[in-house]
Amino acid sequence: EAGVTQFPSHSVIEKGQTVTLRCDPISGHDNLYWYRRVMGKEIKFLLHFVKESKQDESGMPNNRFLAERTGGTYSTLKVQPAELEDSGVYFCASSQGLGVGYNEQFFGPGTRLTVL
Amino acid sequence: AQKVTQAQTEISVVEKEDVTLDCVYETRDTTYYLFWYKQPPSGELVFLIRRNSFDEQNEISGRYSWNFQKSTSSFNFTITASQVVDSAVYFCALSEGTGRRALTFGSGTRLQVQP
C-alpha cells in the first residue's frame, strides 16, 4: 500500500511568487492534516480536513495560505504571495476516519520550501 | 491549551553511551495520546511510539525505552548503547481527545552520536 506522498520534494522560489504544494493521502483516509516546521522550530499544525471539509484551520498563519481538498482525495496548499518567513518543511499526514479509538497519522516525506 | 516542552535543544554523546531525551507536556484533557517521532537527516518523520493517558506502563523496544509519568507530566525517551545511526532530531508530541485531533509537537532535540 502506498504511503502519503508529497510533491514537490523541494521548491525554491522568490519572495512574492506563488507556490502550490500537493499531498496525496493514503487511499481511503478521510482525515488529512498539514503541518510545517519553520526555521528549526517545532512542527506546527496548520489545518485538518475531514474528507473535503475543513475541520480545523486554527493553525493557518494568515490569508496568504489557502488549502483545498477537492473531492476529499488529494489536497493542495497554496502560498500567495510567499514571504521569507514561509521557508520551512511542510508535512502532510493522513489517517482513517474510524469512529472508535486512535486514528494513526501517517506522515509524508515533506516538502522543503525555500523563499529567497 | 496543550503544550509540549523539550528543553534539550541538542545533545552530543559518544557511541555506546546511554542518553535520555526529556519531554514535558501540558494538557487539561484527561484523555490524550503521547508520541515520539524521529527525523533522520533524510527528513521524513518516523513514528516510534504512541501511549494513551490511561496506560502508564513503561515500554521497552530493543535499545529504546520510554518512561511515562503522569505525576510529573513527563514522557521521557532513553536510548541505551547509542549508535551513530541514532543521530537525528527527535520530537515528542501530544494529541488531546480520543484520536483525531492534530498533534502538538515539541521543538525537538537534536541528538548527535559521535563514533
GROMACS .gro file of C-alpha atoms in nm:
model
  231
    1GLU     CA    1   0.000   0.000   0.000
    2ALA     CA    2   0.136   0.341  -0.098
    3GLY     CA    3   0.209   0.584   0.180
    4VAL     CA    4   0.143   0.956   0.195
    5THR     CA    5   0.315   1.131  -0.093
    6GLN     CA    6   0.401   1.496  -0.132
    7PHE     CA    7   0.506   1.697  -0.431
    8PRO     CA    8   0.742   1.864  -0.490
    9SER     CA    9   1.007   1.741  -0.252
   10HIS     CA   10   1.183   2.075  -0.270
   11SER     CA   11   1.079   2.414  -0.403
   12VAL     CA   12   1.287   2.729  -0.430
   13ILE     CA   13   1.102   3.049  -0.514
   14GLU     CA   14   1.149   3.420  -0.481
   15LYS     CA   15   0.964   3.640  -0.240
   16GLY     CA   16   0.631   3.744  -0.385
   17GLN     CA   17   0.588   3.438  -0.604
   18THR     CA   18   0.323   3.173  -0.566
   19VAL     CA   19   0.382   2.810  -0.477
   20THR     CA   20   0.143   2.518  -0.458
   21LEU     CA   21   0.222   2.211  -0.256
   22ARG     CA   22   0.039   1.886  -0.311
   23CYS     CA   23  -0.036   1.598  -0.077
   24ASP     CA   24  -0.181   1.261  -0.173
   25PRO     CA   25  -0.303   1.079   0.136
   26ILE     CA   26  -0.325   0.707   0.180
   27SER     CA   27  -0.622   0.581  -0.017
   28GLY     CA   28  -0.938   0.572   0.192
   29HIS     CA   29  -0.811   0.805   0.462
   30ASP     CA   30  -1.074   1.065   0.547
   31ASN     CA   31  -0.850   1.279   0.767
   32LEU     CA   32  -0.577   1.491   0.616
   33TYR     CA   33  -0.351   1.725   0.812
   34TRP     CA   34  -0.099   1.989   0.714
   35TYR     CA   35   0.192   2.080   0.942
   36ARG     CA   36   0.505   2.285   0.893
   37ARG     CA   37   0.843   2.326   1.059
   38VAL     CA   38   0.989   2.669   1.021
   39MET     CA   39   1.347   2.775   1.094
   40GLY     CA   40   1.433   2.470   1.304
   41LYS     CA   41   1.148   2.532   1.544
   42GLU     CA   42   0.871   2.298   1.645
   43ILE     CA   43   0.645   2.132   1.394
   44LYS     CA   44   0.323   2.330   1.395
   45PHE     CA   45  -0.025   2.227   1.291
   46LEU     CA   46  -0.181   2.423   1.007
   47LEU     CA   47  -0.515   2.261   0.933
   48HIS     CA   48  -0.721   1.944   0.931
   49PHE     CA   49  -0.959   1.819   0.662
   50VAL     CA   50  -1.223   1.556   0.712
   51LYS     CA   51  -1.296   1.444   0.361
   52GLU     CA   52  -1.338   1.770   0.171
   53SER     CA   53  -1.439   1.983   0.470
   54LYS     CA   54  -1.207   2.192   0.684
   55GLN     CA   55  -1.247   2.054   1.034
   56ASP     CA   56  -0.993   2.284   1.198
   57GLU     CA   57  -0.794   2.561   1.034
   58SER     CA   58  -0.686   2.734   1.352
   59GLY     CA   59  -0.319   2.693   1.268
   60MET     CA   60  -0.324   2.872   0.934
   61PRO     CA   61  -0.090   3.170   0.981
   62ASN     CA   62  -0.264   3.423   0.756
   63ASN     CA   63  -0.471   3.466   0.444
   64ARG     CA   64  -0.172   3.414   0.217
   65PHE     CA   65  -0.224   3.043   0.276
   66LEU     CA   66  -0.507   2.861   0.102
   67ALA     CA   67  -0.574   2.490   0.139
   68GLU     CA   68  -0.814   2.283  -0.061
   69ARG     CA   69  -0.916   1.922  -0.078
   70THR     CA   70  -1.140   1.878  -0.375
   71GLY     CA   71  -1.343   1.558  -0.372
   72GLY     CA   72  -1.189   1.451  -0.045
   73THR     CA   73  -0.884   1.300  -0.210
   74TYR     CA   74  -0.561   1.491  -0.260
   75SER     CA   75  -0.502   1.831  -0.105
   76THR     CA   76  -0.317   2.141  -0.215
   77LEU     CA   77  -0.167   2.416  -0.007
   78LYS     CA   78  -0.107   2.740  -0.192
   79VAL     CA   79   0.109   3.020  -0.061
   80GLN     CA   80   0.046   3.351  -0.237
   81PRO     CA   81   0.247   3.569  -0.221
   82ALA     CA   82   0.530   3.385  -0.049
   83GLU     CA   83   0.734   3.564   0.216
   84LEU     CA   84   1.078   3.484   0.354
   85GLU     CA   85   0.933   3.355   0.681
   86ASP     CA   86   0.737   3.089   0.493
   87SER     CA   87   1.055   2.893   0.434
   88GLY     CA   88   1.049   2.556   0.605
   89VAL     CA   89   0.937   2.199   0.567
   90TYR     CA   90   0.569   2.133   0.507
   91PHE     CA   91   0.443   1.795   0.616
   92CYS     CA   92   0.119   1.626   0.528
   93ALA     CA   93  -0.034   1.343   0.728
   94SER     CA   94  -0.343   1.129   0.685
   95SER     CA   95  -0.548   0.896   0.900
   96GLN     CA   96  -0.856   0.682   0.866
   97GLY     CA   97  -1.197   0.803   0.975
   98LEU     CA   98  -1.274   0.521   1.215
   99GLY     CA   99  -1.521   0.610   1.485
  100VAL     CA  100  -1.354   0.446   1.782
  101GLY     CA  101  -1.002   0.460   1.917
  102TYR     CA  102  -0.693   0.634   1.800
  103ASN     CA  103  -0.653   0.700   1.429
  104GLU     CA  104  -0.284   0.677   1.348
  105GLN     CA  105  -0.146   0.970   1.150
  106PHE     CA  106   0.091   0.866   0.873
  107PHE     CA  107   0.328   1.137   0.760
  108GLY     CA  108   0.453   1.214   0.416
  109PRO     CA  109   0.820   1.291   0.342
  110GLY     CA  110   0.761   1.665   0.348
  111THR     CA  111   0.817   1.948   0.101
  112ARG     CA  112   1.109   2.175   0.173
  113LEU     CA  113   1.016   2.530   0.072
  114THR     CA  114   1.285   2.793   0.037
  115VAL     CA  115   1.181   3.152  -0.023
  116LEU     CA  116   1.465   3.379  -0.135
  117ALA     CA  117  -0.421   2.482   2.572
  118GLN     CA  118  -0.187   2.195   2.515
  119LYS     CA  119   0.190   2.237   2.511
  120VAL     CA  120   0.494   2.013   2.475
  121THR     CA  121   0.835   2.118   2.601
  122GLN     CA  122   1.163   1.960   2.502
  123ALA     CA  123   1.415   2.161   2.698
  124GLN     CA  124   1.719   1.993   2.544
  125THR     CA  125   1.793   2.159   2.213
  126GLU     CA  126   2.094   1.948   2.127
  127ILE     CA  127   2.270   1.653   2.287
  128SER     CA  128   2.602   1.506   2.183
  129VAL     CA  129   2.717   1.167   2.305
  130VAL     CA  130   2.979   0.914   2.213
  131GLU     CA  131   2.871   0.583   2.067
  132LYS     CA  132   2.762   0.323   2.325
  133GLU     CA  133   2.663   0.586   2.579
  134ASP     CA  134   2.308   0.588   2.712
  135VAL     CA  135   2.108   0.905   2.652
  136THR     CA  136   1.773   1.029   2.778
  137LEU     CA  137   1.560   1.280   2.591
  138ASP     CA  138   1.321   1.474   2.810
  139CYS     CA  139   0.962   1.564   2.728
  140VAL     CA  140   0.719   1.754   2.949
  141TYR     CA  141   0.362   1.816   2.841
  142GLU     CA  142   0.066   2.026   2.947
  143THR     CA  143  -0.297   1.944   2.885
  144ARG     CA  144  -0.633   1.988   3.054
  145ASP     CA  145  -0.781   1.679   2.895
  146THR     CA  146  -0.792   1.354   3.087
  147THR     CA  147  -0.779   1.161   2.762
  148TYR     CA  148  -0.480   1.220   2.540
  149TYR     CA  149  -0.203   1.047   2.348
  150LEU     CA  150   0.172   1.099   2.360
  151PHE     CA  151   0.418   1.022   2.082
  152TRP     CA  152   0.781   1.018   1.988
  153TYR     CA  153   0.895   1.069   1.629
  154LYS     CA  154   1.241   1.053   1.480
  155GLN     CA  155   1.351   1.279   1.196
  156PRO     CA  156   1.674   1.148   1.042
  157PRO     CA  157   1.887   1.364   0.811
  158SER     CA  158   1.680   1.242   0.516
  159GLY     CA  159   1.391   1.449   0.654
  160GLU     CA  160   1.096   1.214   0.691
  161LEU     CA  161   0.916   1.170   1.022
  162VAL     CA  162   0.945   0.819   1.160
  163PHE     CA  163   0.691   0.710   1.418
  164LEU     CA  164   0.848   0.549   1.725
  165ILE     CA  165   0.579   0.509   1.989
  166ARG     CA  166   0.230   0.610   2.099
  167ARG     CA  167   0.097   0.599   2.456
  168ASN     CA  168  -0.252   0.684   2.579
  169SER     CA  169  -0.314   0.869   2.902
  170PHE     CA  170  -0.458   0.565   3.075
  171ASP     CA  171  -0.154   0.348   3.023
  172GLU     CA  172   0.142   0.449   3.237
  173GLN     CA  173   0.324   0.126   3.188
  174ASN     CA  174   0.679   0.184   3.069
  175GLU     CA  175   0.779   0.029   2.742
  176ILE     CA  176   1.099  -0.118   2.606
  177SER     CA  177   1.168  -0.190   2.242
  178GLY     CA  178   1.520  -0.308   2.178
  179ARG     CA  179   1.757  -0.028   2.275
  180TYR     CA  180   1.469   0.217   2.315
  181SER     CA  181   1.266   0.267   2.630
  182TRP     CA  182   1.004   0.515   2.738
  183ASN     CA  183   0.911   0.637   3.085
  184PHE     CA  184   0.563   0.787   3.115
  185GLN     CA  185   0.485   0.959   3.446
  186LYS     CA  186   0.154   1.141   3.476
  187SER     CA  187   0.251   1.278   3.819
  188THR     CA  188   0.522   1.488   3.656
  189SER     CA  189   0.359   1.517   3.311
  190SER     CA  190   0.665   1.367   3.153
  191PHE     CA  191   0.726   1.116   2.877
  192ASN     CA  192   1.100   1.062   2.855
  193PHE     CA  193   1.281   0.857   2.596
  194THR     CA  194   1.602   0.665   2.663
  195ILE     CA  195   1.836   0.516   2.406
  196THR     CA  196   2.068   0.255   2.550
  197ALA     CA  197   2.407   0.194   2.394
  198SER     CA  198   2.359   0.467   2.136
  199GLN     CA  199   2.476   0.419   1.779
  200VAL     CA  200   2.573   0.663   1.506
  201VAL     CA  201   2.252   0.572   1.321
  202ASP     CA  202   2.056   0.717   1.613
  203SER     CA  203   2.171   1.065   1.514
  204ALA     CA  204   1.856   1.257   1.430
  205VAL     CA  205   1.610   1.512   1.560
  206TYR     CA  206   1.361   1.359   1.799
  207PHE     CA  207   1.017   1.509   1.851
  208CYS     CA  208   0.776   1.450   2.134
  209ALA     CA  209   0.409   1.517   2.055
  210LEU     CA  210   0.067   1.526   2.219
  211SER     CA  211  -0.282   1.475   2.082
  212GLU     CA  212  -0.577   1.559   2.304
  213GLY     CA  213  -0.906   1.378   2.295
  214THR     CA  214  -0.995   1.044   2.150
  215GLY     CA  215  -0.778   1.029   1.847
  216ARG     CA  216  -0.850   1.254   1.553
  217ARG     CA  217  -0.717   1.588   1.665
  218ALA     CA  218  -0.395   1.736   1.537
  219LEU     CA  219  -0.063   1.670   1.705
  220THR     CA  220   0.113   1.934   1.913
  221PHE     CA  221   0.486   1.890   1.880
  222GLY     CA  222   0.774   1.996   2.095
  223SER     CA  223   1.061   2.188   1.941
  224GLY     CA  224   1.271   1.875   1.901
  225THR     CA  225   1.602   1.755   2.040
  226ARG     CA  226   1.891   1.708   1.801
  227LEU     CA  227   2.094   1.404   1.901
  228GLN     CA  228   2.446   1.368   1.767
  229VAL     CA  229   2.613   1.034   1.830
  230GLN     CA  230   2.985   1.051   1.768
  231PRO     CA  231   3.175   0.737   1.668
   0.00000   0.00000   0.00000
